PDB file of C-alpha atoms in Angstrom:
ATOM      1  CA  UNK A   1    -146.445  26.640 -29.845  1.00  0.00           C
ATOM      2  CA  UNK A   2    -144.094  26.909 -26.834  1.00  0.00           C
ATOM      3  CA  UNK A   3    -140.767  27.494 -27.390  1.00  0.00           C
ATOM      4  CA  UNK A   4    -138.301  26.780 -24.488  1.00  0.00           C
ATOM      5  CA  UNK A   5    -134.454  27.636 -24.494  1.00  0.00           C
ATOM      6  CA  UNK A   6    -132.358  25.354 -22.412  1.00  0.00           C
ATOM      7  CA  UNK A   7    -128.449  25.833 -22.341  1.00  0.00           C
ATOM      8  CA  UNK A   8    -126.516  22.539 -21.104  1.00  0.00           C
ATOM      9  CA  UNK A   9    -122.835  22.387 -20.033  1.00  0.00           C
ATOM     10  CA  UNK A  10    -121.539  20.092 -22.123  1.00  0.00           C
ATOM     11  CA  UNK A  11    -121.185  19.578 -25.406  1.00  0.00           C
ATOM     12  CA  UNK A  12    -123.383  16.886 -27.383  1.00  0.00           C
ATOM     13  CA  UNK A  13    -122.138  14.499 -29.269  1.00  0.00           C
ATOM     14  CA  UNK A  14    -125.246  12.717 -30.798  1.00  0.00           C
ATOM     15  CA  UNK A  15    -128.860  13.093 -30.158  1.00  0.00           C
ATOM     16  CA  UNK A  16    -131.915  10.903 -31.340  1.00  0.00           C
ATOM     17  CA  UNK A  17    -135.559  11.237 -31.099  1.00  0.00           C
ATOM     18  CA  UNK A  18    -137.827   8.453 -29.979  1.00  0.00           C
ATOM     19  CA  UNK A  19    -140.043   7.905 -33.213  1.00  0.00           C
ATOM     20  CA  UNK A  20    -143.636   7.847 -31.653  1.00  0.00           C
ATOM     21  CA  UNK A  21    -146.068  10.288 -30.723  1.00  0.00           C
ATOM     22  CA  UNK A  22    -146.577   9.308 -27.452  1.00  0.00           C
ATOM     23  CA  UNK A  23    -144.189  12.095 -26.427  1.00  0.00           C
ATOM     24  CA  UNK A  24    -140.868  13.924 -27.379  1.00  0.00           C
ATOM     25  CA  UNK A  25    -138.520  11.594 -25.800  1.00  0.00           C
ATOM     26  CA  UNK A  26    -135.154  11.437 -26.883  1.00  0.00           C
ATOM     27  CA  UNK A  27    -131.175   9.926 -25.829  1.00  0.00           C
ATOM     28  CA  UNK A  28    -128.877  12.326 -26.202  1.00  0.00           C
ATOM     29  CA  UNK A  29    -125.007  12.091 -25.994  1.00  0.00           C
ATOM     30  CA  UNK A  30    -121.997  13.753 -24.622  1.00  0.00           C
ATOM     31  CA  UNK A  31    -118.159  14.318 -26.038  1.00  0.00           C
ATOM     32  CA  UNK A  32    -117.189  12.277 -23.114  1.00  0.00           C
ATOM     33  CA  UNK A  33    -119.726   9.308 -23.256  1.00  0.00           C
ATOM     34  CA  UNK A  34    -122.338  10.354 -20.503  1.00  0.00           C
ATOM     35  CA  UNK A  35    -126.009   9.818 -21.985  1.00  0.00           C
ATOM     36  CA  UNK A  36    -128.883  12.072 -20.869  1.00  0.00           C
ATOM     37  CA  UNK A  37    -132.430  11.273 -21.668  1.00  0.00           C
ATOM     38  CA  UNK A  38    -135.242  13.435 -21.981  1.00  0.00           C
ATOM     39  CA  UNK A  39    -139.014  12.769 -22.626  1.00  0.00           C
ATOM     40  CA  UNK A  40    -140.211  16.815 -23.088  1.00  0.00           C
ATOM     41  CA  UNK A  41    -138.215  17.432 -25.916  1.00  0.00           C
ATOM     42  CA  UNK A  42    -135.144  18.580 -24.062  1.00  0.00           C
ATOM     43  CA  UNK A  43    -136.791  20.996 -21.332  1.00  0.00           C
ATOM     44  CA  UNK A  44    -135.885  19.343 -18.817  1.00  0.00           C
ATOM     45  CA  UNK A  45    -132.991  16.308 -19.058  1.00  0.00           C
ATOM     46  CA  UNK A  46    -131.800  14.136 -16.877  1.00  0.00           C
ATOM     47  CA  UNK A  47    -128.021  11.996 -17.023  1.00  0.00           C
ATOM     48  CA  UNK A  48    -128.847   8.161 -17.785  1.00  0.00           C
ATOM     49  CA  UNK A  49    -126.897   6.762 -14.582  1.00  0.00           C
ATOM     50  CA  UNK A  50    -124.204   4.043 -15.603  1.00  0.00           C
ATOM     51  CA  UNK A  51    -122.467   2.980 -12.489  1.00  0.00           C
ATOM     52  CA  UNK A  52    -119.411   5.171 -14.193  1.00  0.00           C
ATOM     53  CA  UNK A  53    -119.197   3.248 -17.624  1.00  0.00           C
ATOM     54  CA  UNK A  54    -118.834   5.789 -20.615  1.00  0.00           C
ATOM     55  CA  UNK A  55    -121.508   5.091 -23.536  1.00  0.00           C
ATOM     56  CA  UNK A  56    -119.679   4.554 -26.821  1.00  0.00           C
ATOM     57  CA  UNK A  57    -122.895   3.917 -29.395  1.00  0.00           C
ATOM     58  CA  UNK A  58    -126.498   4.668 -29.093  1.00  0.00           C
ATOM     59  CA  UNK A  59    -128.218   2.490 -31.779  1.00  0.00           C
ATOM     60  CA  UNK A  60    -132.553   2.810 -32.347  1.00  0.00           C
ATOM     61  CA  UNK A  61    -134.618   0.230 -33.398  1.00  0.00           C
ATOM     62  CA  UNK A  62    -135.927   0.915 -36.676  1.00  0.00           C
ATOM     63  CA  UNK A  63    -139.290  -1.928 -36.643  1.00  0.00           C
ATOM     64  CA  UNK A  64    -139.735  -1.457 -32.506  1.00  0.00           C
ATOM     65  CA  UNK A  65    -139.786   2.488 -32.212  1.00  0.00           C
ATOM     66  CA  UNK A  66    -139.977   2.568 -28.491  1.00  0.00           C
ATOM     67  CA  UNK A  67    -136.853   0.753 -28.355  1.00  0.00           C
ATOM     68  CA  UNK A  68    -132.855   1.914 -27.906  1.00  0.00           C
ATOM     69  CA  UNK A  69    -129.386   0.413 -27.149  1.00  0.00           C
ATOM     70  CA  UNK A  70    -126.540   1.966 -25.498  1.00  0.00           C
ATOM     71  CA  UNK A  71    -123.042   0.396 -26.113  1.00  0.00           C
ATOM     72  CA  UNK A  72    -120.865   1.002 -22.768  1.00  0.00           C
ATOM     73  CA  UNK A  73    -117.347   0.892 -22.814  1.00  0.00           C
ATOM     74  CA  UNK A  74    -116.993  -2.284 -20.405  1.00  0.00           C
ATOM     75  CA  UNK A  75    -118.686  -4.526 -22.361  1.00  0.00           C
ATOM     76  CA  UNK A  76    -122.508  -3.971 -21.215  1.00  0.00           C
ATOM     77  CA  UNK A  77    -125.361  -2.711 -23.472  1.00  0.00           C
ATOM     78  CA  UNK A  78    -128.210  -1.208 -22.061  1.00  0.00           C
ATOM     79  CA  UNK A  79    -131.364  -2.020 -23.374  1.00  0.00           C
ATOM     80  CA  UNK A  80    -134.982   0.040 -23.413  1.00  0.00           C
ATOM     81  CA  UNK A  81    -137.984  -0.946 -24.446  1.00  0.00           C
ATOM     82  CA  UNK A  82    -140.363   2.153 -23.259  1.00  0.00           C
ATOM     83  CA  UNK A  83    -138.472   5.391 -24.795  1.00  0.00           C
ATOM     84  CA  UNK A  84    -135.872   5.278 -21.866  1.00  0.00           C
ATOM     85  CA  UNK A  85    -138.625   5.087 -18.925  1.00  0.00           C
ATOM     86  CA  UNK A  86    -136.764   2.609 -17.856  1.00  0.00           C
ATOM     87  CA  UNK A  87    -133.555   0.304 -18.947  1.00  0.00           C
ATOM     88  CA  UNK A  88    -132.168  -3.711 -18.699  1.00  0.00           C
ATOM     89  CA  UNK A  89    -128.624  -4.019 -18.591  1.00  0.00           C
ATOM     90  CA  UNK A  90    -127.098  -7.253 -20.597  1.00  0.00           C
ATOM     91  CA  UNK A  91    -123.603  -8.358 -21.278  1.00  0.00           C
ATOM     92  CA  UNK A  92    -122.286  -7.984 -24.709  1.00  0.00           C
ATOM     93  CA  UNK A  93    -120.012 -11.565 -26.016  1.00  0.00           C
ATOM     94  CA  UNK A  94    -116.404 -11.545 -24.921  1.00  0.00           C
ATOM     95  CA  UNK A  95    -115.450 -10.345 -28.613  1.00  0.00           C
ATOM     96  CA  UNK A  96    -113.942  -7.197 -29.741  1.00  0.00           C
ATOM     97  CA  UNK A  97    -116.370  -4.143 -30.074  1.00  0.00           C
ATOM     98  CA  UNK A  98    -115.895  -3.416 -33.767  1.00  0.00           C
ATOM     99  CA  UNK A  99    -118.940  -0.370 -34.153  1.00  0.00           C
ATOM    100  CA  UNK A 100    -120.872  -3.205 -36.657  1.00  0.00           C
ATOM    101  CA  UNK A 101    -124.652  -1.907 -36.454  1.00  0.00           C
ATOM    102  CA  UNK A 102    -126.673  -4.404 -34.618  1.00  0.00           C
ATOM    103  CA  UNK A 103    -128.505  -6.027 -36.916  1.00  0.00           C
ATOM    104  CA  UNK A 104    -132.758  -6.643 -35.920  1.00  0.00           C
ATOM    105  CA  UNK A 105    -135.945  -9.013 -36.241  1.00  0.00           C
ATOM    106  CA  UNK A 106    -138.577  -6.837 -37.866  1.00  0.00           C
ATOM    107  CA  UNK A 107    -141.065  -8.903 -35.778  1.00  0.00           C
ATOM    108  CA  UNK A 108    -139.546 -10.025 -32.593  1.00  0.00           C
ATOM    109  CA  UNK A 109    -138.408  -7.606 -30.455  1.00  0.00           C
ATOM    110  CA  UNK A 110    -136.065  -9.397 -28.687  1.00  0.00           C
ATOM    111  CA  UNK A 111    -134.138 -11.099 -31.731  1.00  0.00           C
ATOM    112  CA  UNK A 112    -131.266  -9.171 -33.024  1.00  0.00           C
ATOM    113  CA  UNK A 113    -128.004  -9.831 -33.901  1.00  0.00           C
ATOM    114  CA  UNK A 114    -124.432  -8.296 -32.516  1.00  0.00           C
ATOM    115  CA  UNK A 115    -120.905  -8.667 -34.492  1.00  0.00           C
ATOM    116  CA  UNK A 116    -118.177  -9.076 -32.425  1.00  0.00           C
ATOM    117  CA  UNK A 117    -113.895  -9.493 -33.254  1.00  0.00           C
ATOM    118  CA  UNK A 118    -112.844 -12.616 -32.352  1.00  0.00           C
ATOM    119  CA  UNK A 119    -108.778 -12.781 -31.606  1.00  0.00           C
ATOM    120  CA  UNK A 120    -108.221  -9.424 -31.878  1.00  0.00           C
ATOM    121  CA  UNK A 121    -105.651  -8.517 -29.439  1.00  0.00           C
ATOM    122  CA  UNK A 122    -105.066  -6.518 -32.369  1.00  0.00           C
ATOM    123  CA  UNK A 123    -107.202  -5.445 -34.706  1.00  0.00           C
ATOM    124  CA  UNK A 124    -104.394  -5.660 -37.933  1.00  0.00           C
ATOM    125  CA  UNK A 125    -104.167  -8.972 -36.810  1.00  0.00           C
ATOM    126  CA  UNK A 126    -104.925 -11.626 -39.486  1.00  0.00           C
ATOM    127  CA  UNK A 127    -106.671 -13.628 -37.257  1.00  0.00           C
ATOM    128  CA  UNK A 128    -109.016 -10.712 -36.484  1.00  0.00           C
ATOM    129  CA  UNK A 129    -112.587 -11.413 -37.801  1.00  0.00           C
ATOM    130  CA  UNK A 130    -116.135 -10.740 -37.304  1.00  0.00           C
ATOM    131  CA  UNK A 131    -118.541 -13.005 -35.776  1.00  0.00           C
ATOM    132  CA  UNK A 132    -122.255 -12.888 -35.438  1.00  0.00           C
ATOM    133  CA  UNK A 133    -123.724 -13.551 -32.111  1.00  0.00           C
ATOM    134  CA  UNK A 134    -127.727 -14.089 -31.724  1.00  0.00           C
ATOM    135  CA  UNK A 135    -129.689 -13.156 -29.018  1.00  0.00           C
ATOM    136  CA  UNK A 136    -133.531 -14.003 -28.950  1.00  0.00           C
ATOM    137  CA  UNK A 137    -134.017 -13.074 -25.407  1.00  0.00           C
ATOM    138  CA  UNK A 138    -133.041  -9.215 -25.455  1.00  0.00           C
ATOM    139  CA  UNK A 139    -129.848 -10.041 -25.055  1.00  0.00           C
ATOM    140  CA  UNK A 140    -129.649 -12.118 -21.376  1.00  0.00           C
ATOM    141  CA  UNK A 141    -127.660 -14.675 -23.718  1.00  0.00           C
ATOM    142  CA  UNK A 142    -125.659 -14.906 -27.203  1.00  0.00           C
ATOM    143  CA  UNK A 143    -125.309 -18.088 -29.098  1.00  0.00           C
ATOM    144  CA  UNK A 144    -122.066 -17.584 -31.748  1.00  0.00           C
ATOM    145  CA  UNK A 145    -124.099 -17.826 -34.782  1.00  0.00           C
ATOM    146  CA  UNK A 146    -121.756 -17.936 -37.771  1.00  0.00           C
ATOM    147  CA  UNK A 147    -118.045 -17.230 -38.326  1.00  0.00           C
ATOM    148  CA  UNK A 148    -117.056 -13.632 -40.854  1.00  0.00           C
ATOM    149  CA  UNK A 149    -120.241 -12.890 -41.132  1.00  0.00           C
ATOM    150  CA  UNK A 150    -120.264  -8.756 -41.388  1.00  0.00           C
ATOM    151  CA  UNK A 151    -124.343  -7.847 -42.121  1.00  0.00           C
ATOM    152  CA  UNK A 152    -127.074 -10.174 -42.011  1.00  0.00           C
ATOM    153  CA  UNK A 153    -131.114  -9.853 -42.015  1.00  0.00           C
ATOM    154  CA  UNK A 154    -133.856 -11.612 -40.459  1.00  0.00           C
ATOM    155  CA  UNK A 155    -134.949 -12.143 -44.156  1.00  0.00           C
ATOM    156  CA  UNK A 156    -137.905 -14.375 -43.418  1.00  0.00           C
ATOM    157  CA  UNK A 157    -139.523 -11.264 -41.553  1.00  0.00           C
ATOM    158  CA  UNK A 158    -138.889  -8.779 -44.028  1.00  0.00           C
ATOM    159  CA  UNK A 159    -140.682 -10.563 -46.797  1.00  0.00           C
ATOM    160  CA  UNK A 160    -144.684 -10.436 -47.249  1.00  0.00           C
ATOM    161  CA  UNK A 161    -144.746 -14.379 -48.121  1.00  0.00           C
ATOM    162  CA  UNK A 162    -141.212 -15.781 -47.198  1.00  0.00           C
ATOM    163  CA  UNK A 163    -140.472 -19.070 -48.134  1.00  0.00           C
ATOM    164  CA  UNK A 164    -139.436 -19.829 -44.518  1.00  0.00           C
ATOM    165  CA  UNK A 165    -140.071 -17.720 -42.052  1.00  0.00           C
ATOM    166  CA  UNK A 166    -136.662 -18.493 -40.024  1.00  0.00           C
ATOM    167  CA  UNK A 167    -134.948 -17.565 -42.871  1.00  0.00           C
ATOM    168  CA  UNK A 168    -131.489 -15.388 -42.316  1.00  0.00           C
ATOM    169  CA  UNK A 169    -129.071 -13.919 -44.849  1.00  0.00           C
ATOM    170  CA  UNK A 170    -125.507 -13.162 -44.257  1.00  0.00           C
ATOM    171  CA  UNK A 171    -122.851 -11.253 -46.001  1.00  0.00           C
ATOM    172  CA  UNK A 172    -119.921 -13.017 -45.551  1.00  0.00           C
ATOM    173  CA  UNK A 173    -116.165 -11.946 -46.312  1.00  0.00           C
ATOM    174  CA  UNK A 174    -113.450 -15.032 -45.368  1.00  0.00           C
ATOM    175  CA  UNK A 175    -110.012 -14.407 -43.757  1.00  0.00           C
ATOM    176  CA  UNK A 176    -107.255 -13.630 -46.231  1.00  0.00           C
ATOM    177  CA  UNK A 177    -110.167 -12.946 -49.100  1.00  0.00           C
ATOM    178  CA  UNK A 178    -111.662  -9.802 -50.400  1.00  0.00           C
ATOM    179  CA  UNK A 179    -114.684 -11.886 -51.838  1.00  0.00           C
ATOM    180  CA  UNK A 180    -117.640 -11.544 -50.204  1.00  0.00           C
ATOM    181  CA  UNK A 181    -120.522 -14.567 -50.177  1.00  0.00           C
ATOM    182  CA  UNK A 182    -124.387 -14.151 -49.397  1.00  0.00           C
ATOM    183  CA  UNK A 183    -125.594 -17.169 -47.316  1.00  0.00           C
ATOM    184  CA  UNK A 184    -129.085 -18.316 -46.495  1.00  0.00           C
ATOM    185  CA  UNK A 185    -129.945 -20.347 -43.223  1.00  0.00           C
ATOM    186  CA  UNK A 186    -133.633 -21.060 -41.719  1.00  0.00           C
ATOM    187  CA  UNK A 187    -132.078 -22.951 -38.479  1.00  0.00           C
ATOM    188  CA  UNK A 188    -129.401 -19.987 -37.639  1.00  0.00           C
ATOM    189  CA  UNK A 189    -126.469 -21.974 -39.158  1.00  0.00           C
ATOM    190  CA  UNK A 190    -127.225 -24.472 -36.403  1.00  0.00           C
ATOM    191  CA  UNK A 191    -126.709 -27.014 -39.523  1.00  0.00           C
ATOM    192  CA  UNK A 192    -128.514 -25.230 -42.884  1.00  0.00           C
ATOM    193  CA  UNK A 193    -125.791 -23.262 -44.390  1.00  0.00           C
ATOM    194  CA  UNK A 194    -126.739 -22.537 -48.254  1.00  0.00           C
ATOM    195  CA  UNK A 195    -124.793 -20.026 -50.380  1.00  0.00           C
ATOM    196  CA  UNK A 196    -127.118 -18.324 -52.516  1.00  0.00           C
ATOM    197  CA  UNK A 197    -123.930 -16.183 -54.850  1.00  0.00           C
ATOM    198  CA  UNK A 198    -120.395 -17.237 -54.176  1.00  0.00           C
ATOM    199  CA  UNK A 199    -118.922 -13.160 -55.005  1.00  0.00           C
ATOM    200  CA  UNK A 200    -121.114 -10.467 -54.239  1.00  0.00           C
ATOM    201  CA  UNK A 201    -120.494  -6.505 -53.850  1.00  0.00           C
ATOM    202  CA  UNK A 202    -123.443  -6.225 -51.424  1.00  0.00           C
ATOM    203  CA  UNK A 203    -126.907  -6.168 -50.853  1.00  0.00           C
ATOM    204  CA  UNK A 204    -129.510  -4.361 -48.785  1.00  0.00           C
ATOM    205  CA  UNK A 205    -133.466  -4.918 -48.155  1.00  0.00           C
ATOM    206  CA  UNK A 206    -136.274  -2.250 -49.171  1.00  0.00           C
ATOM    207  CA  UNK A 207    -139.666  -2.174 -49.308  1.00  0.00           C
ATOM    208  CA  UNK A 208    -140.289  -6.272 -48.684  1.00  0.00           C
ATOM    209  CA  UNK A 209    -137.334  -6.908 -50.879  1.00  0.00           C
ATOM    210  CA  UNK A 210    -134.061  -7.570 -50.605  1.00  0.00           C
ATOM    211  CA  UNK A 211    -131.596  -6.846 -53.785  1.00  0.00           C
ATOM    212  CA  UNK A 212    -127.868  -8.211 -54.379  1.00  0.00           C
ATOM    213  CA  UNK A 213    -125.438  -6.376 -56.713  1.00  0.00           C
ATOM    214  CA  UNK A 214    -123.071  -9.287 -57.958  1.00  0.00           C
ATOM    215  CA  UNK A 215    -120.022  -8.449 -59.825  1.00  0.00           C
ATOM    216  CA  UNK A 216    -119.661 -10.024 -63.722  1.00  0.00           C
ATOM    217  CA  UNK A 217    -117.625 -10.244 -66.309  1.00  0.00           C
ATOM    218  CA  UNK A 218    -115.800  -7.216 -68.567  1.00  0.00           C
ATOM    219  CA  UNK A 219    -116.431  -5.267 -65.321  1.00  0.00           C
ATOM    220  CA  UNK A 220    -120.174  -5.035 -65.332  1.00  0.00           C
ATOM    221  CA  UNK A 221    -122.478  -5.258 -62.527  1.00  0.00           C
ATOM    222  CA  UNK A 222    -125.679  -7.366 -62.274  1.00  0.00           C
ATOM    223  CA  UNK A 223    -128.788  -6.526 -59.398  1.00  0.00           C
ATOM    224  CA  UNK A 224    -130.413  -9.727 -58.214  1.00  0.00           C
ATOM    225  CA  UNK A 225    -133.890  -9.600 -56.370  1.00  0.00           C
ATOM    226  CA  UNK A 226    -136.262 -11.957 -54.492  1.00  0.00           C
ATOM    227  CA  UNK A 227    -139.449 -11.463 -52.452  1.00  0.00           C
ATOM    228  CA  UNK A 228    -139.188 -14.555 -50.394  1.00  0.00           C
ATOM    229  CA  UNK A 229    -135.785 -15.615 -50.286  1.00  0.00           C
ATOM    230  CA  UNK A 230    -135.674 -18.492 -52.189  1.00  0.00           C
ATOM    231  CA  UNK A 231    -136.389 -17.318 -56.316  1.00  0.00           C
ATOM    232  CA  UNK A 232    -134.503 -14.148 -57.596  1.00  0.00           C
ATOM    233  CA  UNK A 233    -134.231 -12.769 -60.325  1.00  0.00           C
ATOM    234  CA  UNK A 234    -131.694 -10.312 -62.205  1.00  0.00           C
ATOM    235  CA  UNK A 235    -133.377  -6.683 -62.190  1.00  0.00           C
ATOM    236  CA  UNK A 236    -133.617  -5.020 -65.582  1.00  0.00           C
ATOM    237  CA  UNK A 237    -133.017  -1.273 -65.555  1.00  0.00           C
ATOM    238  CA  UNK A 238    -133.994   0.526 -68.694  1.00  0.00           C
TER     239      UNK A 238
END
């Protein structure tokens, strides 16, 4: 074991570990938005060059573990595919940064999903709301996928047997509502929109799953589950 101390002038911020064993590269993050990467571990670093734009958000991707995405503060995201050997630089939607996690295809690398205000000059403004862009080329373009939608997941590759491999859910909350909705789509709400519960708290995916806590009467909450997006059924806990 080698142990090497290495002292840098400046204080960081955030720091994140490639996870492969290819080698110990990692992004690491400044107070004041510079991003250094490093692919030793930290011995030796060297300052990610922007062209001057600060770097707001570093985000990995959890199914591609080779791959990162750096938020900058003008509106471009820069992209790597090969532990920060090298980077693409695409332009984020003319929306709003809101700090929404982007949102990714467990099977195409490419395919995520970005959420981005739209008419917020001010963010307390009513009219402020989320949309959901699409990108399935690493993000050269965004197609506005679907209004208020605030999480969403490539369901169809999550599952082991989806019922439609296209498949996308959405967590939707409406302007001027605190109810939230859980949509299904297997065309990216080109022209399928199906609501699968009209009021939910939330849901998240696990383990090929992908469970919905939906509120019900005398204040009692109800866990829904499916394994291919189309059947699910209430979870018993006992």
């Amino acid at each position: 074991m080698v142990t090497t101390e290495n002292k840098f002038d400046f204080e960081t911020k955030f720091y994140q570990y490639f996870d492969t064993v290819a080698d110990e590269s990692l992004v690491m993050l400044n107070s004041i938005g510079d991003a250094y990467i490093s692919h030793d571990g930290g011995q030796t670093i060297k300052r990610f060059d922007t062209d001057g734009e600060k770097i707001v958000e570093v985000v990995f991707n959890p199914y591609f573990n080779s791959s990162a995405y750096l938020f900058g503060s003008k509106g471009n995201i820069f992209l790597t595919h090969d532990r920060g050997y090298s980077f693409m630089i695409a332009k984020l939607p003319e929306a709003r940064q809101l700090g929404m996690p982007l949102d990714f295809s467990a099977r195409a690398q490419d395919t995520f999903i970005y959420y981005g205000g739209k008419n917020c000059e001010s963010i307390l403004s009513p009219e402020c709301h989320a949309v959901a862009y699409l990108t399935k080329d690493g993000g050269e373009t965004f197609t506005e996928m679907l209004d208020n939608a605030i999480h969403c997941e490539f369901a169809g590759t999550l599952f082991k047997y989806p019922s439609n491999d296209d498949m996308v859910m959405c967590q939707v909350k409406e302007k001027f509502s605190q109810t939230r909705s859980l949509v299904s789509s297997i065309d990216f709400f080109q022209g399928d929109n199906k609501i699968i519960f009209e009021n939910i708290i939330g849901y998240l995916s696990t383990g090929g799953y992908i469970i919905v806590a939906v509120p019900h009467e005398d204040n009692e909450l109800r866990a829904y589950v499916t394994n291919d997006g189309a059947e699910f059924a209430e979870a018993k806990f006992v």
